[in-house]
Each structure stands twice: as structure tokens, then as C-alpha cells.
Amino acid sequence: MSSTNFVLAIDQGTTNTKALLVTADGRVLHQASVPNTVTYPQPGWAEQSATALVDGVRQVIAQVVAKAGASAIVALAISNQRESIVVWDAATGEPIGPCIIWQCRRSAPKCEFLRAAGHADAIERKTGLALDPLFPAAKIAWLLDNVSGARARAERGELRVGTVDSWLLWSLTNGAVHATDHSNASRTQLFDTAALQWDTDLANLFDVPRSMLPEVRSSDSNFGHLAEGTTALPAGIPIHAMIGDSHAALFGHGVRTPGAVKATYGTGTSLMTLTGERVLSSHGISSTIAWSQNGLPVHALEGNISVSGQSAAFMAEMLGLTDAAALSELAETVPNSNGVSFVPALVGLGAPYWRSDARGTLTGMSLGTKPAHLARAAIEAIAFQVADVFSAMQRDITVRLAELRADGGASQNGFLMQFQADVLGRPVTTGDAPEVSALGAAALAFAGLGIATSTVPETKRYIPTISENDRAAHLFRWHGAMAQTLHTQPRTGTNGGELS
Ligand SMILES: O=P(O)(O)OC[C@H](O)CO
């Protein structure tokens, strides 16, 4: 194939839907983005319009095609928000309800019921995922039980379900293909990641009829072809990669063998690292499938921190500052936090502690504490939380985790990245490509088409500058604050992390 072939990569995220026209050497020629709306109909609930998500994809495709034409586009690639589900009518393609998104907790009672019945361990052994309403299994059952007539229609084989990749694929192929990839399937809590298939026992436990579920394919497959009139592109262009966004970021960083961890710094932070073999964590980390190529799965560990970048915005507001950038500037005016630590357990704690009941804690304040020390503690907390997940991952696998590859907004903050390297005791590298997930999906599609690609070039490398003693002192202070956070609430969570 000629070097002028392009992949149009879609990144269907919670906040925005983006399209990037990407060359095989990773250059972005054109891009478009539209915002998405999330609604919160009840406390703890979160949903999006399933049809609006498809419309957004159509819009960004149309915008890129208007700028660049369609003639050199050889494939579409899809990277998507994970764990968000749509149920639709197989005959009409009409969704039966909203897209219930990953943040939604409405299925918590079902998860609690299954936990009380003693199923949590078996579920985690098969899926690698701790029983939690984040994951689609219980969300699907909720829709079937709460939309009038839905369960009976599902039992009759009239309904289909999918994560956002499947829903887009069905829509863009006009109902011709109902499929997903291993990365998205591995996040549903219905997929046995050892046997590489939907698990009948899990489907029964969660009350999800098997007939609704998509076929699971290799992430780099030719999933199907665009149908006439579904987008501004001509019919027949293949959709040649589908992959969850966090997984796509790891692929976009060029990580192909165990030894590096990627961290995406956003509202929260997602860390992922390859494991070679399937590893079930003993330290509060999820086990997942990073992607599959030629049908072969690549296993990974993932740890999600609920609040990281958001903690800087939170503290900025507390201190009357305009934003996180102003907070960081203030933090840099002092050489240390003067003994202050901030544990931003503002919505509980995710990996590796898993304490939904925990709440934010400030420790070590004295009469000498100034706003700059609080600012510094909030910036440091982002790095400390990442260090805790990194170290839990390291305890789960024998390969030395030698470096962190960072992306997302806060990865552009050199002060934070240097502190991150210091508390990890490992180099941290950053790139300047903001859309690593889309680039990863594009690279996967190029690979599926047999076209060699290059990955995100490293632009900055932060080398640890502090002594082991100083690093240990930082971690000792942080873990003291964490211990206070964990002990100030009665324990109701599961799968707590270790302090070391
Ligand atoms: O939409 P994003 O980019 O916030 O990603 C959502 C994650 O995939 C949820 O696990």
C-alpha cells in the first residue's frame, strides 16, 4: 500500500467525541471534536443519549471529510469509553434506553446482592475484576429489569447489547455486524479472560441472556464495512480496529512488552502495564486484556485512581485560585509541603485501596502552614497516588517496572512529572501528542492492515533526583496520612491495598 494511506481514528470519550486523520508515521493531518452531554437523573446515576453518541461520531467524521476528502482513508479505527452500555432492538436498531455510562452506580444493589450471596471471589477469578457497579454486567440487568417488557424481549432474542464500540459498529454497518473486541469484552464482568469467551455462569448470575451479547473478535480485526449513507464516508471502508481508550493509550505509547507502565492523567488517573501472562492481582489491581492481535490476547494489569487531576482543581477552588495551573505555580513557591499531606479521597478511594467510604483528609498542619503548603500537598497527592498503584503493580509481577509513560493534561506539568519521577524512583517520560488513545487505535488498525507504524515520540524524560532516604521519607509521610484516612471510617470496602 502507498504511504499516503490514512486511518480515520475515532475516540468516543465521555466528554468529547474526536476524529483524527492519521498517517502511518503517527502524524495527525486533521482533527475534529464535538462535546457530549452527560445527565445525572438521580444521585449516583450517569447516562448519555445512545443516539447522540452515534450522531457525534457522524459529525466529527463529516468535519474531517469536509477538510481532507475521503479518497485516501483506508480504514476506520475506534477507541472508546469503556464499561458504558447500550441495549437496542435487533430489528429496528432503536436503543431501548439511555447509554448507562461507566460512572453510573445504579446497579450497586445488584452487586451487593451478589456479594452477600458469596459470589464476589468467583467473579473476580474469572474476570479479573472486583465485583463493582462500574462494570456493565449488572448495568445490563438493570435495564432489562427496569424498562417495561425488556426482559421478555431479551429472552425472545429480540434485543442486543454492547459497549460503545459495539453500538457504533452496529450503527455504522447498519445492523450488519454485532461484535466487540477482547479489550472491551474484558471490562464487562461477563467475559472469562482465561477461556477467552463469554461465561455462561456469569451470564446466569447477572441475569443477562447470552443471545444479547456480541461476538468477540481480535482488536485488530476487520470488523465490518461502513454501510451506505451511515456517514459522510463512502460505503465499504473497513472498521479495522476497536479497542478501549485506556488500552489504546498503552498501545499508542508503543508499549508492547512488560516493563513500562502508562499513566493517563485526567480527572482520575488510569495506569496500565502489560504482564505477559494472565495475572490475578493480590494487591488491589484489576486484571484485564490490553488488546489482541491476530486473535492472541495480550494481558495487562490496570489500576484506576478516582480523583487525581480533579484534586488540584478542588484545592485551587478551596484556596480561591483560578485553576489547577495557578495552584501549581503557588506550590512551586515553597521547597516542600512543610509536613502537610492531602489524601484526595473525595469520592472514596479506588485502586489499590478500594474504599468507597473514605473521604478527603488533610494531615500535618501547624501554625506554620501556608496556602502554598496546601497547594504543594495537593499536587504531590497526584504523584503519590500514582506511586501507590505503580508499587502495587510491581508487587504483582516479577518483571521490573522500569519507567512510567505519562499522557493526559497534567503530564504537561514539569513540576508534577519531576516529583512523580522522584517518588517513583523511576524515570517518567512524556510525549506532546495529546490524543494518545486515538493514535493507538490508528496504529492498531495500520498493524491489522499490515502497514508499519511509528509510535508517540518521547519528548521529555524526568530522571529521579532525590536520594532513596528522601524518597522513603516522602512515602512515609504520605502513607501516614493514608493510614489516618483509612482508619477514620468504618471499613466497608473490599480488596484494600497494602501500605509499604
Ligand atoms: O471517556 P474517558 O476518556 O473519560 O474514559 C472513560 C474510561 O474508559 C472508563 O473506564
XYZ file of C-alpha atoms and ligand atoms in Angstrom:
510
model
C 0.000 0.000 0.000
C 1.176 3.546 -0.644
C 2.482 5.792 2.127
C -0.409 8.192 1.564
C -2.932 5.888 3.172
C -4.719 7.332 6.187
C -6.684 5.863 9.040
C -9.559 7.860 10.456
C -9.404 7.218 14.189
C -12.489 7.869 16.312
C -12.032 8.435 20.022
C -15.508 8.204 21.503
C -14.971 9.533 25.047
C -17.329 10.547 27.814
C -16.722 14.265 27.440
C -15.870 14.580 23.751
C -16.012 12.567 20.569
C -12.994 13.133 18.358
C -11.874 12.095 14.907
C -8.243 12.234 13.801
C -6.910 11.632 10.335
C -3.660 9.813 10.985
C -0.743 8.769 8.807
C 1.209 5.567 9.316
C 4.073 7.554 10.846
C 1.707 8.898 13.506
C 1.149 12.400 12.126
C -2.285 13.927 12.636
C -3.362 15.707 9.461
C -6.794 16.861 10.530
C -8.988 16.506 13.549
C -12.438 17.387 14.776
C -14.155 17.216 18.135
C -17.694 17.568 19.446
C -18.706 17.718 23.120
C -21.037 15.151 24.669
C -23.660 15.652 27.329
C -23.856 13.532 30.461
C -27.019 13.627 32.535
C -27.332 12.666 36.178
C -31.020 11.837 36.712
C -30.514 10.736 40.308
C -27.598 10.923 42.752
C -25.029 8.357 41.636
C -26.636 7.814 38.236
C -24.983 8.860 34.971
C -26.189 8.392 31.409
C -25.838 9.659 27.862
C -28.086 9.537 24.827
C -27.031 6.489 22.782
C -28.240 8.085 19.549
C -26.409 11.338 20.347
C -23.161 9.360 20.659
C -23.625 7.991 17.129
C -24.613 11.442 15.848
C -21.423 12.864 17.365
C -19.353 10.272 15.538
C -21.109 11.172 12.289
C -20.426 14.853 12.882
C -16.700 14.518 13.509
C -16.323 12.220 10.505
C -18.166 14.760 8.340
C -15.929 17.578 9.606
C -12.728 15.715 8.806
C -14.011 14.579 5.412
C -15.007 18.173 4.610
C -11.399 19.261 5.215
C -9.496 16.323 3.782
C -11.747 14.347 1.462
C -12.192 10.615 1.773
C -10.150 9.156 -1.022
C -7.049 8.070 0.937
C -8.864 6.734 4.015
C -8.189 3.012 4.109
C -9.840 2.220 7.415
C -11.644 3.481 10.481
C -10.339 2.738 13.966
C -12.414 3.086 17.131
C -11.183 3.814 20.626
C -13.997 4.224 23.133
C -15.099 4.989 26.654
C -15.309 1.627 28.350
C -17.860 -0.074 30.585
C -20.735 2.047 29.188
C -23.590 0.014 27.700
C -26.400 0.318 25.194
C -29.282 -2.154 24.708
C -31.111 -1.936 21.404
C -33.762 -3.628 19.318
C -32.181 -6.021 16.823
C -34.848 -5.356 14.197
C -35.037 -1.564 14.331
C -31.681 -0.600 15.845
C -33.541 1.632 18.325
C -31.973 1.817 21.804
C -34.428 0.725 24.498
C -32.990 3.238 26.980
C -30.048 5.544 27.583
C -26.406 4.575 27.355
C -25.709 3.813 31.020
C -22.171 5.024 31.400
C -19.258 3.741 33.404
C -19.655 6.312 36.180
C -23.202 5.192 36.956
C -23.775 3.407 40.289
C -27.447 2.469 39.779
C -26.626 -1.233 39.724
C -24.988 -1.146 43.177
C -27.856 -3.085 44.846
C -27.441 -5.983 42.407
C -23.699 -6.084 43.115
C -24.332 -6.003 46.868
C -26.822 -8.854 46.477
C -24.254 -10.965 44.609
C -21.588 -10.107 47.180
C -23.854 -11.097 50.052
C -24.580 -14.371 48.269
C -20.834 -15.094 48.245
C -20.131 -14.758 44.504
C -17.544 -11.957 44.564
C -14.423 -14.138 44.621
C -15.566 -16.428 41.801
C -16.470 -13.413 39.663
C -13.053 -11.860 40.242
C -11.211 -15.119 39.493
C -12.893 -15.440 36.085
C -12.949 -11.820 35.021
C -10.004 -10.268 36.868
C -12.381 -7.532 38.062
C -13.604 -6.890 41.588
C -17.401 -7.018 41.764
C -18.483 -3.406 41.260
C -21.307 -1.410 39.631
C -18.704 0.233 37.381
C -18.803 -2.836 35.172
C -21.513 -3.489 32.556
C -22.881 -6.870 33.718
C -25.141 -5.515 36.465
C -25.981 -2.409 34.419
C -27.395 -4.568 31.606
C -29.571 -6.481 34.074
C -30.798 -3.171 35.498
C -32.001 -2.031 32.057
C -33.733 -5.344 31.371
C -35.488 -5.201 34.742
C -36.471 -1.543 34.596
C -37.571 -0.945 31.008
C -41.083 -2.216 30.503
C -41.147 -5.524 28.634
C -37.384 -5.552 28.060
C -36.601 -8.800 29.818
C -39.247 -10.718 27.897
C -37.970 -9.218 24.623
C -34.416 -10.167 25.556
C -35.492 -13.729 26.364
C -37.148 -13.919 22.943
C -33.844 -12.903 21.330
C -35.124 -9.522 20.139
C -32.548 -7.328 21.888
C -28.811 -6.782 21.521
C -26.364 -5.290 23.990
C -22.936 -3.841 23.580
C -20.339 -1.489 24.936
C -19.948 1.727 22.957
C -17.632 0.134 20.364
C -20.307 -2.490 19.560
C -23.065 0.080 19.423
C -21.070 2.239 16.990
C -20.155 -0.800 14.893
C -23.783 -1.892 14.655
C -24.861 1.639 13.734
C -22.128 2.271 11.163
C -22.657 -1.112 9.479
C -26.427 -0.599 9.533
C -27.005 -3.635 11.719
C -24.815 -5.990 9.703
C -22.283 -6.719 12.471
C -22.688 -7.263 16.194
C -19.178 -7.652 17.580
C -16.736 -6.298 20.137
C -13.033 -6.763 20.792
C -11.205 -8.550 23.605
C -10.265 -5.332 25.433
C -13.844 -4.128 25.728
C -15.189 -7.610 26.468
C -12.673 -7.961 29.286
C -14.235 -4.954 31.048
C -17.824 -6.273 31.063
C -17.523 -8.667 34.030
C -19.191 -11.308 31.822
C -16.060 -12.437 29.989
C -13.762 -15.213 31.163
C -10.362 -13.738 30.348
C -8.638 -17.126 30.698
C -11.028 -19.098 28.479
C -11.473 -16.054 26.177
C -15.230 -16.420 25.967
C -18.470 -15.186 27.457
C -19.091 -17.185 30.577
C -22.464 -18.878 30.941
C -22.308 -18.973 34.746
C -21.619 -15.242 34.893
C -24.383 -14.505 32.383
C -26.773 -16.515 34.574
C -25.587 -14.872 37.796
C -26.102 -11.397 36.369
C -29.325 -12.338 34.510
C -28.011 -11.406 31.080
C -29.238 -13.641 28.220
C -26.284 -14.869 26.158
C -28.183 -14.186 22.911
C -27.814 -10.443 23.505
C -24.024 -10.443 23.610
C -21.764 -9.579 20.674
C -19.261 -11.851 19.026
C -15.793 -11.214 20.487
C -13.020 -10.658 17.965
C -9.387 -9.722 17.818
C -8.874 -5.977 18.415
C -7.121 -5.599 15.046
C -9.843 -7.417 13.058
C -11.656 -6.252 10.027
C -14.891 -5.806 11.996
C -17.070 -4.895 9.032
C -17.598 -2.200 6.427
C -19.300 1.166 6.579
C -22.820 0.890 5.208
C -24.148 3.259 2.572
C -25.401 6.540 3.999
C -24.310 5.957 7.600
C -21.566 8.629 7.490
C -20.043 11.150 5.112
C -17.621 8.432 4.018
C -18.344 6.143 1.093
C -19.689 2.677 1.855
C -17.226 -0.159 2.072
C -14.415 1.365 4.173
C -13.484 -1.236 6.803
C -13.573 -0.676 10.553
C -10.220 -2.245 11.245
C -9.609 -1.769 14.964
C -11.716 -1.476 18.084
C -10.121 -1.024 21.497
C -10.975 0.554 24.862
C -9.475 4.016 25.293
C -7.143 3.263 28.182
C -5.807 0.208 26.352
C -5.417 2.237 23.164
C -3.302 4.764 25.070
C -0.925 1.992 26.151
C -0.684 0.834 22.533
C -0.201 4.444 21.423
C 2.735 4.795 23.808
C 4.401 1.970 21.950
C 4.418 -0.399 24.931
C 4.490 -3.936 23.509
C 6.325 -5.911 26.189
C 6.159 -5.889 30.012
C 8.351 -3.380 31.837
C 6.729 0.034 31.347
C 3.599 1.460 32.905
C 1.434 4.086 31.239
C -0.496 6.650 33.222
C -3.181 8.894 31.768
C -3.602 11.959 33.984
C -7.149 13.255 33.717
C -9.940 13.776 36.210
C -8.736 10.499 37.622
C -5.712 8.519 36.523
C -5.613 5.168 34.775
C -2.414 3.122 34.971
C -1.877 0.058 32.823
C 1.013 -2.323 32.340
C 1.473 -5.489 30.290
C 2.007 -8.724 32.180
C 2.928 -11.312 29.571
C 0.755 -13.973 31.156
C -2.627 -13.502 32.782
C -2.014 -12.306 36.355
C -4.675 -12.009 39.049
C -3.683 -9.244 41.418
C -3.218 -9.760 45.125
C -2.778 -6.021 45.671
C -5.979 -4.309 44.598
C -5.350 -4.035 40.841
C -7.657 -5.232 38.040
C -6.578 -7.842 35.554
C -7.599 -7.107 32.002
C -6.874 -7.764 28.338
C -4.894 -4.911 26.834
C -5.712 -5.873 23.240
C -5.471 -8.824 20.903
C -3.694 -9.105 17.584
C -4.272 -11.967 15.182
C -6.577 -13.372 17.848
C -3.868 -13.579 20.506
C -4.637 -11.725 23.743
C -2.109 -9.507 25.477
C -2.786 -9.431 29.222
C -2.401 -6.421 31.475
C -2.970 -5.016 34.932
C -4.909 -1.811 35.377
C -5.353 0.467 38.365
C -7.783 3.376 38.343
C -7.438 6.319 40.688
C -10.790 8.033 41.124
C -9.649 11.618 41.733
C -6.237 12.918 40.723
C -6.164 15.972 38.432
C -9.538 16.888 39.886
C -7.954 17.147 43.343
C -5.802 20.036 42.099
C -8.884 21.818 40.760
C -10.642 21.128 44.064
C -7.809 22.580 46.143
C -7.490 25.565 43.788
C -11.120 26.388 44.486
C -10.634 25.930 48.222
C -7.755 28.414 48.124
C -9.613 30.905 45.931
C -7.313 30.328 42.954
C -8.491 30.369 39.358
C -7.422 26.864 38.348
C -5.024 23.960 38.771
C -2.290 25.817 36.866
C -2.417 28.649 39.411
C -2.300 26.050 42.200
C 0.806 24.503 40.694
C 2.506 27.902 40.437
C 1.764 28.545 44.114
C 3.025 25.065 45.044
C 6.340 25.757 43.347
C 6.988 28.783 45.599
C 7.816 26.504 48.551
C 10.536 23.823 48.698
C 8.263 21.272 50.391
C 4.799 20.878 51.899
C 6.100 21.604 55.405
C 4.804 18.220 56.594
C 1.314 18.648 55.152
C -0.306 15.792 53.230
C -3.605 15.791 51.390
C -5.332 12.494 50.597
C -7.940 13.401 47.952
C -10.417 10.623 48.769
C -13.163 12.964 47.583
C -15.331 10.161 46.153
C -13.719 7.397 48.171
C -10.528 5.672 47.073
C -10.069 3.482 44.006
C -7.034 1.301 43.294
C -5.276 -0.050 45.219
C -7.304 0.762 48.360
C -10.928 0.324 47.200
C -12.605 2.249 49.965
C -15.757 3.888 48.721
C -16.448 5.169 52.231
C -13.131 7.055 52.599
C -13.164 10.842 52.460
C -10.517 13.518 51.868
C -8.014 14.127 54.643
C -5.507 16.891 55.385
C -2.790 15.955 57.854
C 0.301 17.583 59.330
C -0.962 21.150 59.528
C 0.577 23.525 62.062
C 0.652 27.253 62.713
C 3.450 27.371 60.147
C 1.199 26.029 57.381
C 0.656 28.443 54.496
C -1.625 28.173 51.455
C 1.418 27.272 49.356
C 1.967 24.169 51.509
C -1.620 23.060 50.918
C -1.146 23.697 47.205
C 2.026 21.650 47.215
C 0.342 18.821 49.138
C -2.453 18.700 46.531
C -0.004 18.467 43.615
C 2.087 15.874 45.450
C -1.047 13.784 46.113
C -1.445 13.170 42.377
C 2.036 11.671 42.248
C 1.706 9.725 45.496
C -1.490 8.012 44.340
C 0.185 7.009 41.071
C 3.181 5.711 43.044
C 0.866 3.542 45.170
C -0.715 1.900 42.118
C 2.672 1.524 40.436
C 4.067 -0.190 43.510
C 1.003 -2.487 43.838
C 1.538 -3.496 40.192
C 5.202 -4.137 40.879
C 4.292 -6.437 43.780
C 2.014 -8.435 41.457
C 4.606 -9.212 38.777
C 8.238 -10.228 38.668
C 9.357 -8.161 35.673
C 10.888 -4.911 36.911
C 8.679 -1.938 36.055
C 11.414 0.344 34.830
C 9.612 3.514 33.779
C 6.347 5.421 33.620
C 4.988 6.832 30.347
C 2.658 9.702 31.051
C -0.077 11.325 28.999
C -3.126 13.495 29.654
C -3.352 17.123 30.725
C -1.280 17.030 33.916
C 1.581 15.217 32.135
C 2.485 18.632 30.676
C 3.242 19.922 34.202
C 7.019 19.532 34.545
C 6.944 20.212 38.302
C 4.499 17.345 38.851
C 6.345 14.995 36.491
C 9.674 15.626 38.255
C 8.076 14.918 41.631
C 6.474 11.823 40.090
C 9.882 10.522 38.999
C 11.306 11.327 42.437
C 8.675 9.428 44.424
C 8.635 6.506 41.988
C 12.408 6.257 41.847
C 11.916 5.600 38.119
C 12.182 7.793 35.023
C 8.999 9.350 33.708
C 8.653 10.130 30.008
C 6.067 12.320 28.357
C 5.101 12.978 24.757
C 3.488 16.030 23.264
C 0.722 14.175 21.412
C -2.436 14.846 23.423
C -4.549 12.209 21.689
C -2.655 9.055 22.515
C -5.776 6.835 22.563
C -6.792 7.789 19.024
C -3.210 7.386 17.836
C -3.084 3.961 19.480
C -6.295 2.854 17.772
C -4.957 4.130 14.442
C -1.674 2.272 14.974
C -3.591 -0.913 15.736
C -5.603 -0.552 12.517
C -2.443 0.063 10.482
C -0.900 -3.031 12.074
C -4.028 -5.026 11.226
C -3.673 -3.865 7.639
C -0.021 -4.902 7.635
C 1.320 -1.319 7.469
C 4.285 -0.486 9.726
C 3.775 2.477 12.072
C 5.752 4.628 14.447
C 4.629 5.486 17.973
C 4.348 8.663 20.017
C 7.812 10.199 20.184
C 9.115 10.750 23.686
C 9.700 14.460 24.226
C 10.780 14.786 27.846
C 12.384 12.423 30.275
C 12.357 13.139 34.003
C 15.052 11.326 35.946
C 14.735 10.851 39.726
C 16.869 13.433 41.510
C 16.361 12.679 45.198
C 18.105 10.141 47.412
C 16.492 6.864 48.472
C 16.290 8.231 52.024
C 14.381 11.298 50.898
C 12.086 9.164 48.773
C 11.380 6.893 51.735
C 10.657 9.930 53.923
C 8.150 11.292 51.386
C 6.382 7.931 51.164
C 6.403 7.507 54.953
C 4.613 10.856 55.353
C 2.096 10.019 52.627
C 1.332 6.572 53.982
C 0.875 8.032 57.459
C -1.788 10.334 56.003
C -3.305 7.426 54.113
C -3.451 5.340 57.289
C -5.363 8.144 59.008
C -7.747 8.356 56.042
C -8.390 4.629 56.042
C -8.882 4.421 59.783
C -11.209 7.355 60.204
C -14.083 5.486 58.598
C -15.588 2.104 59.383
C -14.367 -0.350 56.810
C -16.989 -1.394 54.265
C -14.955 -1.741 51.057
C -13.063 -4.715 49.717
C -9.670 -5.550 48.427
C -7.649 -2.990 50.390
C -4.156 -2.030 49.340
C -1.071 -2.551 51.413
C 0.932 0.227 52.913
C 4.628 -0.060 52.461
O -14.275 8.771 28.429
P -12.986 8.756 29.135
O -11.849 9.128 28.258
O -13.039 9.528 30.415
O -12.677 7.236 29.523
C -13.585 6.522 30.276
C -12.959 5.200 30.645
O -12.725 4.381 29.548
C -13.830 4.489 31.640
O -13.190 3.312 32.082
